[in-house]
Amino acid sequence: QSVLTQPPSVSAAPGQKVTISCSGSTSNIGDNFVFWYQQVPGTAPKLLIFDNNRRPSGIPDRFSGSKSGTSATLGITGLQAGDEADYYCGSWDSSLSAGVFGGGTKLTVL
Amino acid sequence: QVHLVESGGGVVHPGRSLRLSCAASGFPFSSYGMNWVRQAPGKGLEWLALISYDGKIRYYGDSAKGRFIISRDNANNTVSLQMNSLRNEDTAIYYCAKRRGTGMIDSWGQGVLVTVSP
């Protein structure tokens, strides 16, 4: 059971938009930054979003992040076949003094 | 750019120990906290441990408490994970990862496979 809650899977057609939710609590998402990672099977995770809504250089603006209270959302527009991957949210938990991740969401581009 | 390279993985019998290392380059290593994260086959990411930039503060996840020890050598830009009393369920890919500020991870190594098997 992960501390952060994500839907197991989402899907959408190429060119469409998809959102992935991440639900936590005050001690993690509520009080700390949210990070999002993309992991193509067989490879290491890659940072997509940091500090709730900031993109590292090289990440296209099709990817966006937002946070409200104890929940966060990753948005992906203009879906491409190459976006098929597992997506994880992560945050620091001030009560646990530990890093926490969501269980991951598998994105399928139909 | 940030470069993290793990080493030390392999096959080990249950109850034995293994030490993973991570060589860091491309950033001021002694200024950043460092993490270890693992991923069991077909499973999600599991955070294991964090060590502060100066090595004075260490935090552990439940799976690592009492069995794993994180350490760092700022003179040689390395971070290590000493894993003791290994169990079958410790079989996973282990990632070394750089912390961003007081938050989570902004850079990952390529990972190293640890297999615990009789």
Tab-separated table of C-alpha atoms in Angstrom:
chain	number	residue	atom	x	y	z
A	1	GLN	CA	0.000	0.000	0.000
A	2	SER	CA	1.652	3.217	-1.189
A	3	VAL	CA	1.470	6.420	0.853
A	4	LEU	CA	0.510	8.360	-2.269
A	5	THR	CA	-2.456	7.096	-4.283
A	6	GLN	CA	-2.488	6.979	-8.073
A	7	PRO	CA	-4.863	5.243	-10.498
A	8	PRO	CA	-3.330	1.996	-11.765
A	9	SER	CA	-3.923	2.859	-15.399
A	10	VAL	CA	-5.133	5.533	-17.776
A	11	SER	CA	-5.525	5.530	-21.527
A	12	ALA	CA	-6.308	7.900	-24.346
A	13	ALA	CA	-5.929	8.184	-28.095
A	14	PRO	CA	-3.006	9.893	-29.834
A	15	GLY	CA	-3.348	13.659	-29.814
A	16	GLN	CA	-5.692	13.638	-26.847
A	17	LYS	CA	-5.089	14.847	-23.294
A	18	VAL	CA	-4.785	12.734	-20.185
A	19	THR	CA	-4.463	13.533	-16.501
A	20	ILE	CA	-2.997	11.404	-13.727
A	21	SER	CA	-3.945	12.130	-10.140
A	22	CYS	CA	-1.860	11.707	-7.020
A	23	SER	CA	-3.511	11.895	-3.617
A	24	GLY	CA	-1.668	12.231	-0.337
A	25	SER	CA	-1.912	13.997	2.979
A	26	THR	CA	-0.856	17.159	4.751
A	27	SER	CA	2.485	15.709	5.802
A	28	ASN	CA	3.578	14.934	2.250
A	29	ILE	CA	1.869	16.687	-0.668
A	30	GLY	CA	0.246	19.268	1.601
A	31	ASP	CA	3.498	20.530	3.055
A	32	ASN	CA	6.111	19.543	0.462
A	33	PHE	CA	6.831	19.711	-3.244
A	34	VAL	CA	5.497	17.096	-5.651
A	35	PHE	CA	7.703	15.448	-8.238
A	36	TRP	CA	6.646	13.391	-11.251
A	37	TYR	CA	8.671	10.700	-12.998
A	38	GLN	CA	8.301	8.826	-16.262
A	39	GLN	CA	9.625	5.285	-16.534
A	40	VAL	CA	9.739	3.396	-19.781
A	41	PRO	CA	9.918	-0.343	-18.966
A	42	GLY	CA	13.491	-1.535	-18.689
A	43	THR	CA	14.916	1.921	-18.084
A	44	ALA	CA	15.554	4.160	-15.077
A	45	PRO	CA	12.931	6.723	-14.047
A	46	LYS	CA	13.246	10.179	-15.543
A	47	LEU	CA	12.257	13.458	-13.907
A	48	LEU	CA	9.285	15.099	-15.637
A	49	ILE	CA	8.095	17.688	-13.116
A	50	PHE	CA	9.710	19.083	-9.985
A	51	ASP	CA	8.541	21.526	-7.328
A	52	ASN	CA	4.873	20.840	-8.218
A	53	ASN	CA	4.827	22.418	-11.656
A	54	ARG	CA	8.315	23.088	-13.001
A	55	ARG	CA	9.774	21.262	-15.986
A	56	PRO	CA	13.462	20.370	-16.337
A	57	SER	CA	15.127	21.531	-19.509
A	58	GLY	CA	14.346	19.161	-22.348
A	59	ILE	CA	10.882	18.210	-21.113
A	60	PRO	CA	8.282	19.491	-23.586
A	61	ASP	CA	5.509	21.790	-22.415
A	62	ARG	CA	3.001	19.043	-23.270
A	63	PHE	CA	3.747	17.886	-19.728
A	64	SER	CA	2.405	19.966	-16.845
A	65	GLY	CA	1.965	19.622	-13.111
A	66	SER	CA	-0.350	21.185	-10.588
A	67	LYS	CA	-1.077	20.871	-6.896
A	68	SER	CA	-4.063	21.718	-4.764
A	69	GLY	CA	-4.124	20.954	-1.061
A	70	THR	CA	-3.137	17.331	-0.595
A	71	SER	CA	-3.533	16.295	-4.231
A	72	ALA	CA	-1.508	16.759	-7.379
A	73	THR	CA	-2.129	16.192	-11.055
A	74	LEU	CA	0.085	15.447	-14.021
A	75	GLY	CA	-1.296	16.520	-17.371
A	76	ILE	CA	-0.115	15.350	-20.752
A	77	THR	CA	-1.468	16.928	-23.922
A	78	GLY	CA	-0.991	15.939	-27.547
A	79	LEU	CA	-0.426	12.306	-26.605
A	80	GLN	CA	2.171	10.436	-28.602
A	81	ALA	CA	2.966	6.737	-28.831
A	82	GLY	CA	6.283	7.468	-27.136
A	83	ASP	CA	4.444	8.656	-24.020
A	84	GLU	CA	3.479	5.091	-23.189
A	85	ALA	CA	5.191	4.471	-19.867
A	86	ASP	CA	4.665	4.194	-16.133
A	87	TYR	CA	4.280	7.481	-14.276
A	88	TYR	CA	5.042	7.980	-10.593
A	89	CYS	CA	4.443	10.867	-8.232
A	90	GLY	CA	6.747	11.414	-5.289
A	91	SER	CA	7.095	13.718	-2.318
A	92	TRP	CA	8.903	14.041	0.980
A	93	ASP	CA	6.825	13.132	4.022
A	94	SER	CA	7.618	15.362	6.983
A	95	SER	CA	5.923	13.098	9.532
A	96	LEU	CA	7.568	9.893	8.350
A	97	SER	CA	10.876	11.645	7.586
A	98	ALA	CA	10.921	9.560	4.448
A	99	GLY	CA	10.471	9.825	0.734
A	100	VAL	CA	7.173	8.479	-0.547
A	101	PHE	CA	5.972	7.437	-3.989
A	102	GLY	CA	2.654	6.649	-5.557
A	103	GLY	CA	2.069	3.117	-6.787
A	104	GLY	CA	2.504	4.188	-10.383
A	105	THR	CA	0.111	4.697	-13.296
A	106	LYS	CA	0.475	2.857	-16.577
A	107	LEU	CA	-0.347	5.106	-19.535
A	108	THR	CA	-1.578	3.402	-22.662
A	109	VAL	CA	-1.834	5.368	-25.896
A	110	LEU	CA	-4.625	3.664	-27.816
B	1	GLN	CA	25.415	17.126	-16.290
B	2	VAL	CA	24.637	14.812	-13.388
B	3	HIS	CA	26.055	11.324	-13.791
B	4	LEU	CA	25.391	8.548	-11.294
B	5	VAL	CA	26.802	5.058	-11.761
B	6	GLU	CA	25.896	2.209	-9.425
B	7	SER	CA	27.988	-0.891	-8.906
B	8	GLY	CA	28.204	-3.889	-6.615
B	9	GLY	CA	25.077	-5.762	-7.594
B	10	GLY	CA	24.876	-9.484	-8.216
B	11	VAL	CA	23.497	-12.752	-6.910
B	12	VAL	CA	23.685	-13.384	-3.164
B	13	HIS	CA	22.324	-16.062	-0.853
B	14	PRO	CA	19.653	-15.226	1.741
B	15	GLY	CA	21.149	-14.044	5.013
B	16	ARG	CA	24.310	-12.731	3.371
B	17	SER	CA	25.465	-9.140	2.902
B	18	LEU	CA	26.121	-6.947	-0.108
B	19	ARG	CA	27.472	-3.433	-0.495
B	20	LEU	CA	26.322	-1.186	-3.325
B	21	SER	CA	28.260	1.874	-4.396
B	22	CYS	CA	27.397	4.877	-6.514
B	23	ALA	CA	29.939	7.127	-8.199
B	24	ALA	CA	28.707	10.667	-8.760
B	25	SER	CA	29.956	13.363	-11.112
B	26	GLY	CA	28.790	16.504	-12.870
B	27	PHE	CA	27.606	18.399	-9.790
B	28	PRO	CA	28.977	19.567	-6.398
B	29	PHE	CA	28.427	16.238	-4.676
B	30	SER	CA	29.132	17.445	-1.141
B	31	SER	CA	26.278	19.963	-1.404
B	32	TYR	CA	23.461	17.495	-2.020
B	33	GLY	CA	21.580	14.803	-0.186
B	34	MET	CA	21.616	11.375	-1.820
B	35	ASN	CA	19.016	8.607	-1.889
B	36	TRP	CA	18.700	4.914	-2.600
B	37	VAL	CA	15.485	3.659	-4.195
B	38	ARG	CA	14.643	0.154	-5.343
B	39	GLN	CA	12.184	-1.507	-7.686
B	40	ALA	CA	11.262	-5.170	-7.336
B	41	PRO	CA	10.430	-7.047	-10.553
B	42	GLY	CA	7.103	-5.829	-11.923
B	43	LYS	CA	6.556	-3.510	-8.963
B	44	GLY	CA	6.676	0.213	-8.276
B	45	LEU	CA	9.361	2.450	-6.827
B	46	GLU	CA	10.251	2.036	-3.155
B	47	TRP	CA	12.265	4.709	-1.350
B	48	LEU	CA	14.917	3.184	0.924
B	49	ALA	CA	17.237	5.748	2.408
B	50	LEU	CA	18.539	9.317	2.371
B	51	ILE	CA	21.810	10.754	3.614
B	52	SER	CA	22.305	14.484	4.067
B	53	TYR	CA	24.943	16.429	2.145
B	54	ASP	CA	27.409	16.203	5.031
B	55	GLY	CA	26.547	12.665	6.103
B	56	LYS	CA	25.307	13.749	9.519
B	57	ILE	CA	21.634	12.910	8.990
B	58	ARG	CA	20.281	9.594	7.713
B	59	TYR	CA	16.708	8.520	7.164
B	60	TYR	CA	15.443	5.048	6.303
B	61	GLY	CA	12.284	3.519	4.947
B	62	ASP	CA	10.644	0.633	6.766
B	63	SER	CA	12.221	-2.018	4.519
B	64	ALA	CA	15.707	-0.677	5.202
B	65	LYS	CA	15.540	0.062	8.923
B	66	GLY	CA	17.801	-2.152	10.983
B	67	ARG	CA	19.342	-3.979	8.002
B	68	PHE	CA	20.640	-1.367	5.559
B	69	ILE	CA	23.130	1.428	6.191
B	70	ILE	CA	23.631	4.402	3.901
B	71	SER	CA	26.958	6.216	3.927
B	72	ARG	CA	28.909	8.668	1.796
B	73	ASP	CA	32.470	9.716	1.042
B	74	ASN	CA	32.542	13.324	-0.073
B	75	ALA	CA	36.259	13.177	-0.800
B	76	ASN	CA	35.619	10.556	-3.475
B	77	ASN	CA	32.091	11.546	-4.550
B	78	THR	CA	30.541	8.222	-3.650
B	79	VAL	CA	27.494	7.040	-1.756
B	80	SER	CA	27.042	3.469	-0.572
B	81	LEU	CA	24.362	1.150	0.704
B	82	GLN	CA	25.431	-1.678	2.985
B	83	MET	CA	22.741	-4.354	2.912
B	84	ASN	CA	22.766	-7.040	5.606
B	85	SER	CA	20.642	-10.105	6.326
B	86	LEU	CA	19.346	-10.111	2.782
B	87	ARG	CA	16.012	-11.770	2.025
B	88	ASN	CA	14.434	-13.094	-1.147
B	89	GLU	CA	12.155	-10.052	-1.202
B	90	ASP	CA	15.163	-7.731	-1.446
B	91	THR	CA	15.562	-8.857	-5.051
B	92	ALA	CA	15.250	-5.657	-7.066
B	93	ILE	CA	16.943	-3.036	-9.167
B	94	TYR	CA	18.597	-0.522	-6.839
B	95	TYR	CA	18.896	3.088	-7.930
B	96	CYS	CA	21.178	5.800	-6.596
B	97	ALA	CA	19.466	9.177	-6.858
B	98	LYS	CA	20.288	12.823	-6.147
B	99	ARG	CA	18.041	14.881	-3.939
B	100	ARG	CA	16.734	18.270	-4.985
B	101	GLY	CA	16.918	20.681	-2.071
B	102	THR	CA	14.732	19.382	0.743
B	103	GLY	CA	12.452	17.551	-1.650
B	104	MET	CA	12.621	14.396	-3.651
B	105	ILE	CA	14.767	13.145	-6.500
B	106	ASP	CA	15.886	15.070	-9.550
B	107	SER	CA	18.455	12.688	-11.044
B	108	TRP	CA	18.726	8.898	-11.201
B	109	GLY	CA	21.459	6.391	-11.907
B	110	GLN	CA	20.907	3.569	-14.359
B	111	GLY	CA	20.340	1.054	-11.560
B	112	VAL	CA	22.008	-2.161	-10.478
B	113	LEU	CA	20.348	-5.554	-10.107
B	114	VAL	CA	20.486	-7.446	-6.839
B	115	THR	CA	19.180	-11.005	-6.827
B	116	VAL	CA	18.762	-12.837	-3.544
B	117	SER	CA	18.439	-16.538	-4.208
B	118	PRO	CA	19.325	-19.795	-2.423
